[in-house]
PDB file of C-alpha atoms in Angstrom:
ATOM      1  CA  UNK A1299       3.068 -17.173 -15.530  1.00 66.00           C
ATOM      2  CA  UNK A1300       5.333 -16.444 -12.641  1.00 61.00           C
ATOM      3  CA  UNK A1301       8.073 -15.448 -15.125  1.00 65.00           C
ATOM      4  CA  UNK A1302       6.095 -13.210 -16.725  1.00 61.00           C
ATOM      5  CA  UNK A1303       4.968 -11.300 -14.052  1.00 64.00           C
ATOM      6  CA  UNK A1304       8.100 -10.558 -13.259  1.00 60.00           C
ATOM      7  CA  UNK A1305       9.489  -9.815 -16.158  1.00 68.00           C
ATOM      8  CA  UNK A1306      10.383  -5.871 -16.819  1.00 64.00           C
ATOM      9  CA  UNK A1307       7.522  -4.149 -18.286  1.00 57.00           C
ATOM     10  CA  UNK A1308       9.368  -1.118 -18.770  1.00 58.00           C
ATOM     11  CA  UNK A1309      12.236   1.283 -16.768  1.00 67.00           C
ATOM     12  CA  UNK A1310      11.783   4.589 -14.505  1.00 62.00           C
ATOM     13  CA  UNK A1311      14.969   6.034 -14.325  1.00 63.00           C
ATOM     14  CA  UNK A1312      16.831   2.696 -15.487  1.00 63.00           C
ATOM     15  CA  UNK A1313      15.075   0.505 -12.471  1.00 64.00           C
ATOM     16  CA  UNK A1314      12.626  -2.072 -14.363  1.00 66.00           C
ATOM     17  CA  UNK A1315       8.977  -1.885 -13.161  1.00 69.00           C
ATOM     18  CA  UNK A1316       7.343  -5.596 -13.695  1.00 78.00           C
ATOM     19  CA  UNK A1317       4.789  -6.465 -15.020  1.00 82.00           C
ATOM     20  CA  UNK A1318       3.472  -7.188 -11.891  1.00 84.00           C
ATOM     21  CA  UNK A1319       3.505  -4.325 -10.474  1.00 83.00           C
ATOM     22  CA  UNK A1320       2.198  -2.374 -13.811  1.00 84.00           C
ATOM     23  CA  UNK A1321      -1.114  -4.469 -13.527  1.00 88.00           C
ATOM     24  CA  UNK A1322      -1.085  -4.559  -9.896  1.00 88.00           C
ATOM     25  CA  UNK A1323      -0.711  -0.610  -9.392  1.00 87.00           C
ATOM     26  CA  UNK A1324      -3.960  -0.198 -12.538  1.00 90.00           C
ATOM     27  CA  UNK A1325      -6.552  -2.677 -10.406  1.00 93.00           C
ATOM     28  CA  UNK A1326      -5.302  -0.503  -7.374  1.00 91.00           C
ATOM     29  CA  UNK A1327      -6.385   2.402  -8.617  1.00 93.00           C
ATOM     30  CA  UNK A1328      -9.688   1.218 -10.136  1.00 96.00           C
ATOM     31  CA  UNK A1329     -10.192  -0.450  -6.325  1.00 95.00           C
ATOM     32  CA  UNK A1330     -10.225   2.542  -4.825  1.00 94.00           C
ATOM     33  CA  UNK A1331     -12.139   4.672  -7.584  1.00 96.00           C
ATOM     34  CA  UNK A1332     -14.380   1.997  -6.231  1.00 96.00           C
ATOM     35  CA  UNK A1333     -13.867   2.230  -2.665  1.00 95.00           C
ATOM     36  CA  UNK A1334     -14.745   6.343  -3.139  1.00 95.00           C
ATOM     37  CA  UNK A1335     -18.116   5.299  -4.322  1.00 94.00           C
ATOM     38  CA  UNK A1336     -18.939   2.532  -2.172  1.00 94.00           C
ATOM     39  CA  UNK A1337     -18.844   0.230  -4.855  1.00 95.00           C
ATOM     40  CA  UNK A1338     -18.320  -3.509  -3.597  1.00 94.00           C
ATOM     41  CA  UNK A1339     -16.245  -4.803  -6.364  1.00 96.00           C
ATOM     42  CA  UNK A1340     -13.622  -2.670  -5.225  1.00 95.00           C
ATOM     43  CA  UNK A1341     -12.790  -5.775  -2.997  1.00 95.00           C
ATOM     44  CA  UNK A1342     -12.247  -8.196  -5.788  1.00 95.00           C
ATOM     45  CA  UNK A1343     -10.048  -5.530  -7.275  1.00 95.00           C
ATOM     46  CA  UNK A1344      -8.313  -5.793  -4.033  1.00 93.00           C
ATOM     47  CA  UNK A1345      -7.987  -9.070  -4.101  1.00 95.00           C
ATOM     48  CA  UNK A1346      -6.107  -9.477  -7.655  1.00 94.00           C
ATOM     49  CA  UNK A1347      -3.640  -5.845  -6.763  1.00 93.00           C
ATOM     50  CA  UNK A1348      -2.987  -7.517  -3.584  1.00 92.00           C
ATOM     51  CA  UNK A1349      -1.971 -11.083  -5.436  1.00 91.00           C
ATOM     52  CA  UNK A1350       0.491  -9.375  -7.946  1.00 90.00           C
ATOM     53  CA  UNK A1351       1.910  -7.171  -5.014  1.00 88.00           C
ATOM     54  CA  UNK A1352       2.455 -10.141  -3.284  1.00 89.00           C
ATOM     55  CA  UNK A1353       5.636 -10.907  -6.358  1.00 85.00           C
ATOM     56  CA  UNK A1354       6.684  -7.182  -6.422  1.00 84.00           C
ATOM     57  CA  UNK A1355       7.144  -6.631  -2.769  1.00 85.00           C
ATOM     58  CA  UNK A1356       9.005 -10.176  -2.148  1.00 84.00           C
ATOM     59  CA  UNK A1357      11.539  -9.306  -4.670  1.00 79.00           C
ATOM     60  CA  UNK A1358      12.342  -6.119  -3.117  1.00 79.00           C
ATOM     61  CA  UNK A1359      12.676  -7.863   0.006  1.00 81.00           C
ATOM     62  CA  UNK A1360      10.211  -6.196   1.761  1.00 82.00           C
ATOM     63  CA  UNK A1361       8.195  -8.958   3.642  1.00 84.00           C
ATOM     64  CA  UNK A1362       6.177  -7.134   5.991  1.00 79.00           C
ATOM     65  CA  UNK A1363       4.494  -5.351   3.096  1.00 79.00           C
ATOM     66  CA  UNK A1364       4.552  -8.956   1.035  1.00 87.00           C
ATOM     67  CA  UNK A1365       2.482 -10.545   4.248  1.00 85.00           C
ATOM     68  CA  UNK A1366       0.527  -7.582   4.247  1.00 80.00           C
ATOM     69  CA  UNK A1367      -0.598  -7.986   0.393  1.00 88.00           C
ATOM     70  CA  UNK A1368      -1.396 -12.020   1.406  1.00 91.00           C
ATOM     71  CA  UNK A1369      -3.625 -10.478   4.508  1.00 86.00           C
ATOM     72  CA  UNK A1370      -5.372  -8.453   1.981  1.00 86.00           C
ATOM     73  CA  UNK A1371      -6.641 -11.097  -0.434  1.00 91.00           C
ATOM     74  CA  UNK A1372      -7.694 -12.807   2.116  1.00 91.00           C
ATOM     75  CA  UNK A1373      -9.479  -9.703   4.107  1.00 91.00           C
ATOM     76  CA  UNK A1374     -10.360  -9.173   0.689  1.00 92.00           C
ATOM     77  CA  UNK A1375     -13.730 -11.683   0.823  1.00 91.00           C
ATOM     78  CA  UNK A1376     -14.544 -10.591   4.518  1.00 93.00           C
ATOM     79  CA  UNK A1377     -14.812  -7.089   3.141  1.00 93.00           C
ATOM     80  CA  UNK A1378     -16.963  -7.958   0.093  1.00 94.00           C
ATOM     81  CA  UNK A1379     -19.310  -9.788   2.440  1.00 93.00           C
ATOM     82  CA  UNK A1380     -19.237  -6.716   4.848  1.00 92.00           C
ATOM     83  CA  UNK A1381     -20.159  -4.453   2.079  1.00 93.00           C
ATOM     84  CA  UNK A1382     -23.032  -6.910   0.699  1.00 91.00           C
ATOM     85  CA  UNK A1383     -24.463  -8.548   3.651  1.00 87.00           C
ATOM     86  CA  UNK A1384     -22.717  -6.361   7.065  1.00 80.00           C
ATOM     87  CA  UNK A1385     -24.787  -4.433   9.277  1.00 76.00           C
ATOM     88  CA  UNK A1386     -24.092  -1.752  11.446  1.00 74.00           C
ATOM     89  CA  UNK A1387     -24.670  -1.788  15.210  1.00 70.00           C
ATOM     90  CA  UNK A1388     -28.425  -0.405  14.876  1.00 70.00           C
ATOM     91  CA  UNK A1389     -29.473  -3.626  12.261  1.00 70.00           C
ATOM     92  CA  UNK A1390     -29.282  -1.549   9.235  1.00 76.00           C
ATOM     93  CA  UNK A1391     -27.165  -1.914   6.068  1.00 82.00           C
ATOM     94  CA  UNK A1392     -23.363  -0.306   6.270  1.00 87.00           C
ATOM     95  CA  UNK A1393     -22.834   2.877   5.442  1.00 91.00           C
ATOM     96  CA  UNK A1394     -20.240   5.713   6.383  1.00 93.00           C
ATOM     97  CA  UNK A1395     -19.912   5.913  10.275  1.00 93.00           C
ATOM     98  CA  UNK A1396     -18.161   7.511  12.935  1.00 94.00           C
ATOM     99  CA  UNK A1397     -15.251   5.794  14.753  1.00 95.00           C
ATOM    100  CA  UNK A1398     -15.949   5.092  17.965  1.00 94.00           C
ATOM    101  CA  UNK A1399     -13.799   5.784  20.968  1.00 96.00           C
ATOM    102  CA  UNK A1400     -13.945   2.336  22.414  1.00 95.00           C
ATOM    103  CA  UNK A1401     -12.589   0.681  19.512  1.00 96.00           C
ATOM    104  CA  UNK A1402      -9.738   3.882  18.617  1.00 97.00           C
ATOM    105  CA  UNK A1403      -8.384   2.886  22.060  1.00 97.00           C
ATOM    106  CA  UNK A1404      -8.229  -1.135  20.611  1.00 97.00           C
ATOM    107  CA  UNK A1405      -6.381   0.111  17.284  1.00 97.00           C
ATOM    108  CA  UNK A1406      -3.666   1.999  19.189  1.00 97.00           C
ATOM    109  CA  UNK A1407      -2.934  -0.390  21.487  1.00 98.00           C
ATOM    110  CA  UNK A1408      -2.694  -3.183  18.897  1.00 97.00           C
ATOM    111  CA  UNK A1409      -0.736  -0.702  16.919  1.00 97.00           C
ATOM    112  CA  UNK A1410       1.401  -0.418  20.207  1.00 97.00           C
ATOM    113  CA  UNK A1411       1.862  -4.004  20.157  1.00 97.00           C
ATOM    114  CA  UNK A1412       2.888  -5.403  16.776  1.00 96.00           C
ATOM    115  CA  UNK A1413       4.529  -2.481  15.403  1.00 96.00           C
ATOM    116  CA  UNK A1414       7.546  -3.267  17.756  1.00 96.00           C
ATOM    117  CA  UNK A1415       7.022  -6.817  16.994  1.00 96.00           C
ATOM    118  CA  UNK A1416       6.792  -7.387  13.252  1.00 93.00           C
ATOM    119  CA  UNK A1417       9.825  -5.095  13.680  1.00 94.00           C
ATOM    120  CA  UNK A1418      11.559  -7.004  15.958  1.00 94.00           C
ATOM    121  CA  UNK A1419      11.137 -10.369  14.135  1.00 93.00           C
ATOM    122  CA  UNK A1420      12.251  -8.681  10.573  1.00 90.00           C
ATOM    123  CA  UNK A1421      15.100  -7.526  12.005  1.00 92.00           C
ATOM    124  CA  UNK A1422      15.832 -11.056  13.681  1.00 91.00           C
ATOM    125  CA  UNK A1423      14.897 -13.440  11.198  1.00 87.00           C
ATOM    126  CA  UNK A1424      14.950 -11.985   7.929  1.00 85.00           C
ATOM    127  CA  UNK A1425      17.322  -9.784   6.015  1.00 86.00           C
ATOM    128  CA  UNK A1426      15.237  -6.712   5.504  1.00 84.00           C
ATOM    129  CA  UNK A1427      17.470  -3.973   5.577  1.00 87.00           C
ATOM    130  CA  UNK A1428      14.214  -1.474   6.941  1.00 88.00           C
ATOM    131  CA  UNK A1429      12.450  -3.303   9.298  1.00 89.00           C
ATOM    132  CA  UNK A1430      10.574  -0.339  11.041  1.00 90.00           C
ATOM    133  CA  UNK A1431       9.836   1.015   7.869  1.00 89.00           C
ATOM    134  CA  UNK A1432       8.395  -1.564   7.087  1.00 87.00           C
ATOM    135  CA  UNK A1433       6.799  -2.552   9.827  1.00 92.00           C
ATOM    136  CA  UNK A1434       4.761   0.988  10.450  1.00 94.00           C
ATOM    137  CA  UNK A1435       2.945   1.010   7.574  1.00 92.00           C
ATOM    138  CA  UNK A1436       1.866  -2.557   7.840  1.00 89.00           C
ATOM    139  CA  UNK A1437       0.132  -2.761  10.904  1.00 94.00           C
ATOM    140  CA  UNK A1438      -1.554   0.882   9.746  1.00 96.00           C
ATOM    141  CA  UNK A1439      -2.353  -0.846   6.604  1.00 93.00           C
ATOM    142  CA  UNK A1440      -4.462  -3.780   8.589  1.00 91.00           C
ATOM    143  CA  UNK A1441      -6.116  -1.288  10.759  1.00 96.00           C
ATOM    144  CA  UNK A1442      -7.094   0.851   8.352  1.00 96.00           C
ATOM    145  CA  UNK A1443      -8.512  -2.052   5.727  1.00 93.00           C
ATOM    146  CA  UNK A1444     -10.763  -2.733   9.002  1.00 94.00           C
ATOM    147  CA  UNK A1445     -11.964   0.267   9.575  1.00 96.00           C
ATOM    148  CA  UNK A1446     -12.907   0.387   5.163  1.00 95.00           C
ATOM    149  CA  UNK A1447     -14.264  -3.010   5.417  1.00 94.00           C
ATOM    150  CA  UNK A1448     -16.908  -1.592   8.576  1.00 94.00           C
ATOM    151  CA  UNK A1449     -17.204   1.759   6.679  1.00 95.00           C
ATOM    152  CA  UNK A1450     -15.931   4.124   9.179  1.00 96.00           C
ATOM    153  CA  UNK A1451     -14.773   6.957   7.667  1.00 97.00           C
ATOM    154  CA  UNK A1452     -11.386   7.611   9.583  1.00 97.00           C
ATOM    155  CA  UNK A1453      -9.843   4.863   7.028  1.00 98.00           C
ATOM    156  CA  UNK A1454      -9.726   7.486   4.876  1.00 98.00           C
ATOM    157  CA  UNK A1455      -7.164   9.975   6.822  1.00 98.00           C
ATOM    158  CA  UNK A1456      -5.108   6.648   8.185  1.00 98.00           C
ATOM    159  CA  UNK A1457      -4.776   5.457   4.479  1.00 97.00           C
ATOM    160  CA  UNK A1458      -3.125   8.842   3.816  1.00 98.00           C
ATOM    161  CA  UNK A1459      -0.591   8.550   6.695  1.00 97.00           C
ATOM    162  CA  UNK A1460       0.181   4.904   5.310  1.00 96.00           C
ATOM    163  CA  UNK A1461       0.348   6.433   1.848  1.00 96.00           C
ATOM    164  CA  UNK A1462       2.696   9.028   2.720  1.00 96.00           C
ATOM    165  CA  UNK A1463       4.935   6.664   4.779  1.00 95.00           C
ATOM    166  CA  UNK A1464       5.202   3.965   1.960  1.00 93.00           C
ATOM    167  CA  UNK A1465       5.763   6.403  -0.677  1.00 95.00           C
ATOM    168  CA  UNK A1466       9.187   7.045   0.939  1.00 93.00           C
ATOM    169  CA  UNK A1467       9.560   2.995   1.615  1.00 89.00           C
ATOM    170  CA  UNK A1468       9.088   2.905  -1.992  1.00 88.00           C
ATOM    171  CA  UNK A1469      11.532   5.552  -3.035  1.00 91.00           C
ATOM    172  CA  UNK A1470      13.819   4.110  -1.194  1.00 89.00           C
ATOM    173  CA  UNK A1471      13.689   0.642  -2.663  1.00 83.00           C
ATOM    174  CA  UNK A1472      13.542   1.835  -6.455  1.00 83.00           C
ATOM    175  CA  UNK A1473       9.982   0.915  -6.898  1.00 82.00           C
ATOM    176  CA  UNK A1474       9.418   3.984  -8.609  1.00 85.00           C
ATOM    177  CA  UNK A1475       5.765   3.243 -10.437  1.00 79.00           C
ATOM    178  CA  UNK A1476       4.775   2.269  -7.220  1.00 82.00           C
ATOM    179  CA  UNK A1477       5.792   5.896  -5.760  1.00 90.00           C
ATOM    180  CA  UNK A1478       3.252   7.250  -8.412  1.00 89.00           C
ATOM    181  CA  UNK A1479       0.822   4.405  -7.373  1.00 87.00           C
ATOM    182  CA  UNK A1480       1.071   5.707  -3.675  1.00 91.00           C
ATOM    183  CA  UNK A1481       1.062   9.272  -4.203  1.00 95.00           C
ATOM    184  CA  UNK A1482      -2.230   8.892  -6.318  1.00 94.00           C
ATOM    185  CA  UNK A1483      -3.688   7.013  -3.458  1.00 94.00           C
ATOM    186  CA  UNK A1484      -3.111   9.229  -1.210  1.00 96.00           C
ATOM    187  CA  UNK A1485      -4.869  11.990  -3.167  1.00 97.00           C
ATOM    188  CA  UNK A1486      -7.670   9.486  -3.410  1.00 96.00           C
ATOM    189  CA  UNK A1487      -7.865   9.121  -0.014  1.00 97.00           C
ATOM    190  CA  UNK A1488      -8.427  12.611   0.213  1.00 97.00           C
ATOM    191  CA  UNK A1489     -11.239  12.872  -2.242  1.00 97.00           C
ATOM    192  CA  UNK A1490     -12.745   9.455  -0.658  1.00 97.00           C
ATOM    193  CA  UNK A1491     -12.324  11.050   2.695  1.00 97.00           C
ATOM    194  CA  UNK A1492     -14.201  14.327   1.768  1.00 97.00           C
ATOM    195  CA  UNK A1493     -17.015  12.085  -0.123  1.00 96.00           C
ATOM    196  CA  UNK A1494     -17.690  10.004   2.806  1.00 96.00           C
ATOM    197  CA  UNK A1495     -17.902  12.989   5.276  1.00 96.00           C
ATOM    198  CA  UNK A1496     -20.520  14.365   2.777  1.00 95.00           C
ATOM    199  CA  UNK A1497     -22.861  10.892   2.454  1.00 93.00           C
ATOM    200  CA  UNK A1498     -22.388  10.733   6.363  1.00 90.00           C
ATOM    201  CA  UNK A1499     -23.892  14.121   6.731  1.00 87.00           C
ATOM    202  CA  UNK A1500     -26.666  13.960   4.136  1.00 88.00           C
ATOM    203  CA  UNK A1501     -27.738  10.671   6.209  1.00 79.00           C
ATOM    204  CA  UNK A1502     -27.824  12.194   9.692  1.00 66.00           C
TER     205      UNK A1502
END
């Protein structure tokens, strides 16, 4: 199974996309499409993108974002259970919120804090030739699946800084169906982003 996953599925510009990533980048879109609509099996889609991305990322040596994919499966059943059973601060069922203050100052300063050290510890113990580059988009990356998992609608915007970011991470390392995976997100983000502000204000 392992071998066929990654096995070439087919070239971009003579740089073999696996199958892996083929199957993984298809369930990430679908997760999303899901995510737009507040649909709660986005999060098992999640879970299986984030499994085979897990293979793709590894082999281009780009741990951060292989831990990252691991962090997801596994964030992957909290956010299910937010999304059936979570409730909001007032009692009632989630449902696109507001981000407040008090917990934007929390996300900076833990972005503050293990930016510099995932960083630091790529750069020390591994051979990853981008450490900060890799680094940046995975700490935004577990901020913002926290604020989709609790509904607040500034994941939206953050997923299309980390989009952005990883799309020249991506370029970089040849992952080239994986550029088109991220540039689609991040056009998603901005149709999810618009959709939520709408269901927020039809609910106020």
């Amino acid at each position: 199974m392992v071998d066929f996953l990654n096995a070439a599925a087919f070239s971009i510009y003579g740089l073999p996309a696996s199958w892996a990533e083929l199957i993984g980048a298809v369930l990430g879109v679908a997760m999303v499409i899901c995510n737009i609509r507040q649909i709660h099996w986005a999060w098992p889609l999640a879970f299986l993108s984030s499994v085979l991305y897990v293979f793709v990322f590894g082999d281009a040596k780009l741990y951060a974002e292989a831990a990252l994919q691991i962090f997801f499966a596994i964030t992957a059943l909290w956010g299910w259970w937010q999304w059936l059973r979570g409730v909001s601060d007032t009692g009632l069922a989630l449902r696109p919120q507001s981000l407040p203050h008090s917990i934007t100052i929390k996300l900076i300063a833990f972005c503050a804090v293990f930016m510099p050290a995932i960083a630091l510890f790529l750069s020390k113990f591994t051979n990853s030739d981008v450490p900060w580059w890799d680094a940046v988009p995975t700490v935004l990356s577990l901020v913002a699946t926290y604020l989709l998992g609790k509904k607040y609608t500034a994941n939206w915007p953050l997923w299309i800084v980390v989009n952005l970011i990883s799309i020249g991470l991506f370029a970089y390392k040849g992952l080239w169906l994986t550029v088109g995976l991220y540039a689609l997100f991040a056009l998603m983000a901005a149709v999810g982003w618009r959709a939520w502000l709408q269901v927020m204000k039809a609910s106020a």
